[in-house]
Amino acid sequence: MARVAIVTGGTRGIGRAICVALKDAGFSVAANYGGNDEAAQRFSEETGIAAYRWNVADYEACQQGCARVAEEHGSVDALVNNAGITRDATIIRMTHEDWQAVIDTNLGSCFNMAKAVFPGMRENRFGRIVNIGSINGQAGQYGQVNYAAAKSGIHGFTKALAQEGARYNITVNAIAPGYIDTDMVAAVPDNVLEKIIAGIPVGRLGHADEIARGVAFLVSDDATFVTGSTMSINGGQHMY
Ligand code: CAA
Ligand code: NAP
């Protein structure tokens, strides 16, 4: 029987590429999304992957969404916490709402989703959780105290949960992408983006499938001894 994977924010950008890579790897994939029904419908038509709308910042919605996926696909073997947003502004201009929305959507979601699937993984003595962090959670970024804090939090969350999962054969890892050519990066002002690209040693933005290949490895049986790690995929922009 095919293993089951949930990918949050799976209908666009990096999440979409992850869904396709996991489907190609033999998973039965469920893609979650937040509100863009048109993109989700297009995604499902083009990929044949079912899409489920719920807000990952909402604890109850995550419990219900995961239960529905389990009913339709079977018990969840792999969770990819990918959904995320930016609300960039310097701290002088950033509102409390900008802060909270980014913390809840990017970091709170990891707790909400892991709470829903971890008990089943523990029972099955198998699980794979991959959390999508960011180079900006590792290095910080001007205009992103909310996002950098949330992504940095994801890296700590990953290491703590990896310790809890290890004895049950549940691995928990993070990927820290650099700048990838999705809608999220397209929203960065051109003059700022030019400077960012100039600082990437390989001289270009990354592609979503370059992140998806990392996820496919981490959820595979080739990665049985990899847990609590952060895989940086950033074109050499941040090395440490
Ligand atoms: N370091 C130091 N100074 C900086 C700076 C930086 N990285 N970026 C801008 N500044 C300076 C500017 O040079 C400018 O200085 P002067 O006033 O002396 O000219 C000053 O700060 C104000 O800059 P802006 O005009 O850009 O200010 P703003 O208020 O209009 O915009 C901002 C601020 C919204 C943060 C804007 O700079 C911005 O959008 N930056 C991009 C932030 C970014 O990288 N976001 C990533 C989004 S994608 C993502 O997050 C995915 C991922 O994980 C990688
Ligand atoms: P994107 O193109 O903006 O796509 C975001 C996806 O997340 C969409 O499917 C969106 O659904 C979904 N989403 C947003 N808020 C949601 C919510 N509250 N509930 C459920 N789903 C929600 O973003 P991306 O660039 O692919 O980024 C994906 C992840 O990688 C994010 O966590 C991001 O922080 C991280 N990342 C991106 C980059 C980069 O350079 N692009 C770099 C490092 C890390 P809708 O379509 O319904 O809005």
PDB file of C-alpha atoms and ligand atoms in Angstrom, residues 86 88-90 93 134-136 141-144 147 177-179 184-185 188-189 192 195-196, ligand 1:
ATOM      1  CA  THR A  86       5.649  36.960   4.526  1.00  0.00           C
ATOM      2  CA  ASP A  88       7.847  42.246   5.413  1.00  0.00           C
ATOM      3  CA  ALA A  89       8.402  45.647   7.061  1.00  0.00           C
ATOM      4  CA  THR A  90      10.956  47.190   9.346  1.00  0.00           C
ATOM      5  CA  ARG A  93       6.255  49.928  10.404  1.00  0.00           C
ATOM      6  CA  SER A 134      14.550  29.434   5.589  1.00  0.00           C
ATOM      7  CA  ILE A 135      17.968  30.912   5.120  1.00  0.00           C
ATOM      8  CA  ASN A 136      16.425  33.991   6.732  1.00  0.00           C
ATOM      9  CA  GLN A 141      17.014  39.515   7.174  1.00  0.00           C
ATOM     10  CA  TYR A 142      16.363  43.247   7.197  1.00  0.00           C
ATOM     11  CA  GLY A 143      12.599  43.843   7.314  1.00  0.00           C
ATOM     12  CA  GLN A 144      11.729  40.354   8.549  1.00  0.00           C
ATOM     13  CA  TYR A 147       9.547  35.801   9.489  1.00  0.00           C
ATOM     14  CA  PRO A 177      15.908  27.077   1.333  1.00  0.00           C
ATOM     15  CA  GLY A 178      17.647  30.150   0.005  1.00  0.00           C
ATOM     16  CA  TYR A 179      15.788  32.440  -2.423  1.00  0.00           C
ATOM     17  CA  MET A 184       6.743  34.840  -2.528  1.00  0.00           C
ATOM     18  CA  VAL A 185      10.044  36.074  -3.918  1.00  0.00           C
ATOM     19  CA  VAL A 188      10.277  41.455  -3.211  1.00  0.00           C
ATOM     20  CA  PRO A 189      10.934  44.871  -4.822  1.00  0.00           C
ATOM     21  CA  VAL A 192      16.173  44.738  -3.457  1.00  0.00           C
ATOM     22  CA  LYS A 195      21.092  42.956  -4.668  1.00  0.00           C
ATOM     23  CA  ILE A 196      20.072  39.651  -3.104  1.00  0.00           C
TER      24      ILE A 196
HETATM   25  N1  CAA B   1      20.614  45.902   5.179  1.00  0.00           N
HETATM   26  C1  CAA B   1      20.839  47.181   5.555  1.00  0.00           C
HETATM   27  N2  CAA B   1      20.100  48.222   5.131  1.00  0.00           N
HETATM   28  C2  CAA B   1      19.083  47.957   4.299  1.00  0.00           C
HETATM   29  C3  CAA B   1      18.793  46.652   3.873  1.00  0.00           C
HETATM   30  C4  CAA B   1      19.614  45.607   4.330  1.00  0.00           C
HETATM   31  N3  CAA B   1      19.426  44.325   3.964  1.00  0.00           N
HETATM   32  N4  CAA B   1      17.724  46.693   3.055  1.00  0.00           N
HETATM   33  C5  CAA B   1      17.348  47.991   2.957  1.00  0.00           C
HETATM   34  N5  CAA B   1      18.183  48.746   3.712  1.00  0.00           N
HETATM   35  C6  CAA B   1      18.148  50.203   3.865  1.00  0.00           C
HETATM   36  C7  CAA B   1      17.927  50.854   2.511  1.00  0.00           C
HETATM   37  O1  CAA B   1      19.144  50.948   1.812  1.00  0.00           O
HETATM   38  C8  CAA B   1      17.344  52.192   2.895  1.00  0.00           C
HETATM   39  O2  CAA B   1      18.392  53.038   3.317  1.00  0.00           O
HETATM   40  P1  CAA B   1      18.316  54.618   3.045  1.00  0.00           P
HETATM   41  O3  CAA B   1      17.100  55.093   3.779  1.00  0.00           O
HETATM   42  O4  CAA B   1      19.604  55.107   3.581  1.00  0.00           O
HETATM   43  O5  CAA B   1      18.162  54.733   1.548  1.00  0.00           O
HETATM   44  C9  CAA B   1      16.510  51.855   4.137  1.00  0.00           C
HETATM   45  O6  CAA B   1      17.035  50.605   4.631  1.00  0.00           O
HETATM   46  C10 CAA B   1      15.047  51.687   3.798  1.00  0.00           C
HETATM   47  O7  CAA B   1      14.937  50.665   2.789  1.00  0.00           O
HETATM   48  P2  CAA B   1      13.643  50.511   1.897  1.00  0.00           P
HETATM   49  O8  CAA B   1      13.493  51.734   1.048  1.00  0.00           O
HETATM   50  O9  CAA B   1      13.624  49.205   1.194  1.00  0.00           O
HETATM   51  O10 CAA B   1      12.538  50.574   3.052  1.00  0.00           O
HETATM   52  P3  CAA B   1      11.045  50.265   2.973  1.00  0.00           P
HETATM   53  O11 CAA B   1      10.481  50.607   4.308  1.00  0.00           O
HETATM   54  O12 CAA B   1      10.432  50.848   1.748  1.00  0.00           O
HETATM   55  O13 CAA B   1      11.015  48.683   2.751  1.00  0.00           O
HETATM   56  C11 CAA B   1      11.352  46.414   3.261  1.00  0.00           C
HETATM   57  C12 CAA B   1      11.550  47.843   3.748  1.00  0.00           C
HETATM   58  C13 CAA B   1       9.851  46.115   3.123  1.00  0.00           C
HETATM   59  C14 CAA B   1      11.912  45.497   4.329  1.00  0.00           C
HETATM   60  C15 CAA B   1      12.047  46.200   1.915  1.00  0.00           C
HETATM   61  O14 CAA B   1      13.386  46.565   2.052  1.00  0.00           O
HETATM   62  C16 CAA B   1      11.996  44.768   1.470  1.00  0.00           C
HETATM   63  O15 CAA B   1      10.993  44.299   0.960  1.00  0.00           O
HETATM   64  N6  CAA B   1      13.088  44.008   1.641  1.00  0.00           N
HETATM   65  C17 CAA B   1      13.160  42.632   1.242  1.00  0.00           C
HETATM   66  C18 CAA B   1      13.145  41.769   2.464  1.00  0.00           C
HETATM   67  C19 CAA B   1      13.335  40.338   2.029  1.00  0.00           C
HETATM   68  O16 CAA B   1      14.416  39.911   1.652  1.00  0.00           O
HETATM   69  N7  CAA B   1      12.276  39.547   2.082  1.00  0.00           N
HETATM   70  C20 CAA B   1      12.363  38.212   1.628  1.00  0.00           C
HETATM   71  C21 CAA B   1      11.017  37.776   1.111  1.00  0.00           C
HETATM   72  S1  CAA B   1      11.097  36.171   0.348  1.00  0.00           S
HETATM   73  C22 CAA B   1      11.330  35.156   1.642  1.00  0.00           C
HETATM   74  O17 CAA B   1      11.264  35.525   2.773  1.00  0.00           O
HETATM   75  C23 CAA B   1      11.622  33.721   1.311  1.00  0.00           C
HETATM   76  C24 CAA B   1      12.808  33.263   2.032  1.00  0.00           C
HETATM   77  O18 CAA B   1      12.669  32.594   3.024  1.00  0.00           O
HETATM   78  C25 CAA B   1      14.139  33.507   1.474  1.00  0.00           C
END
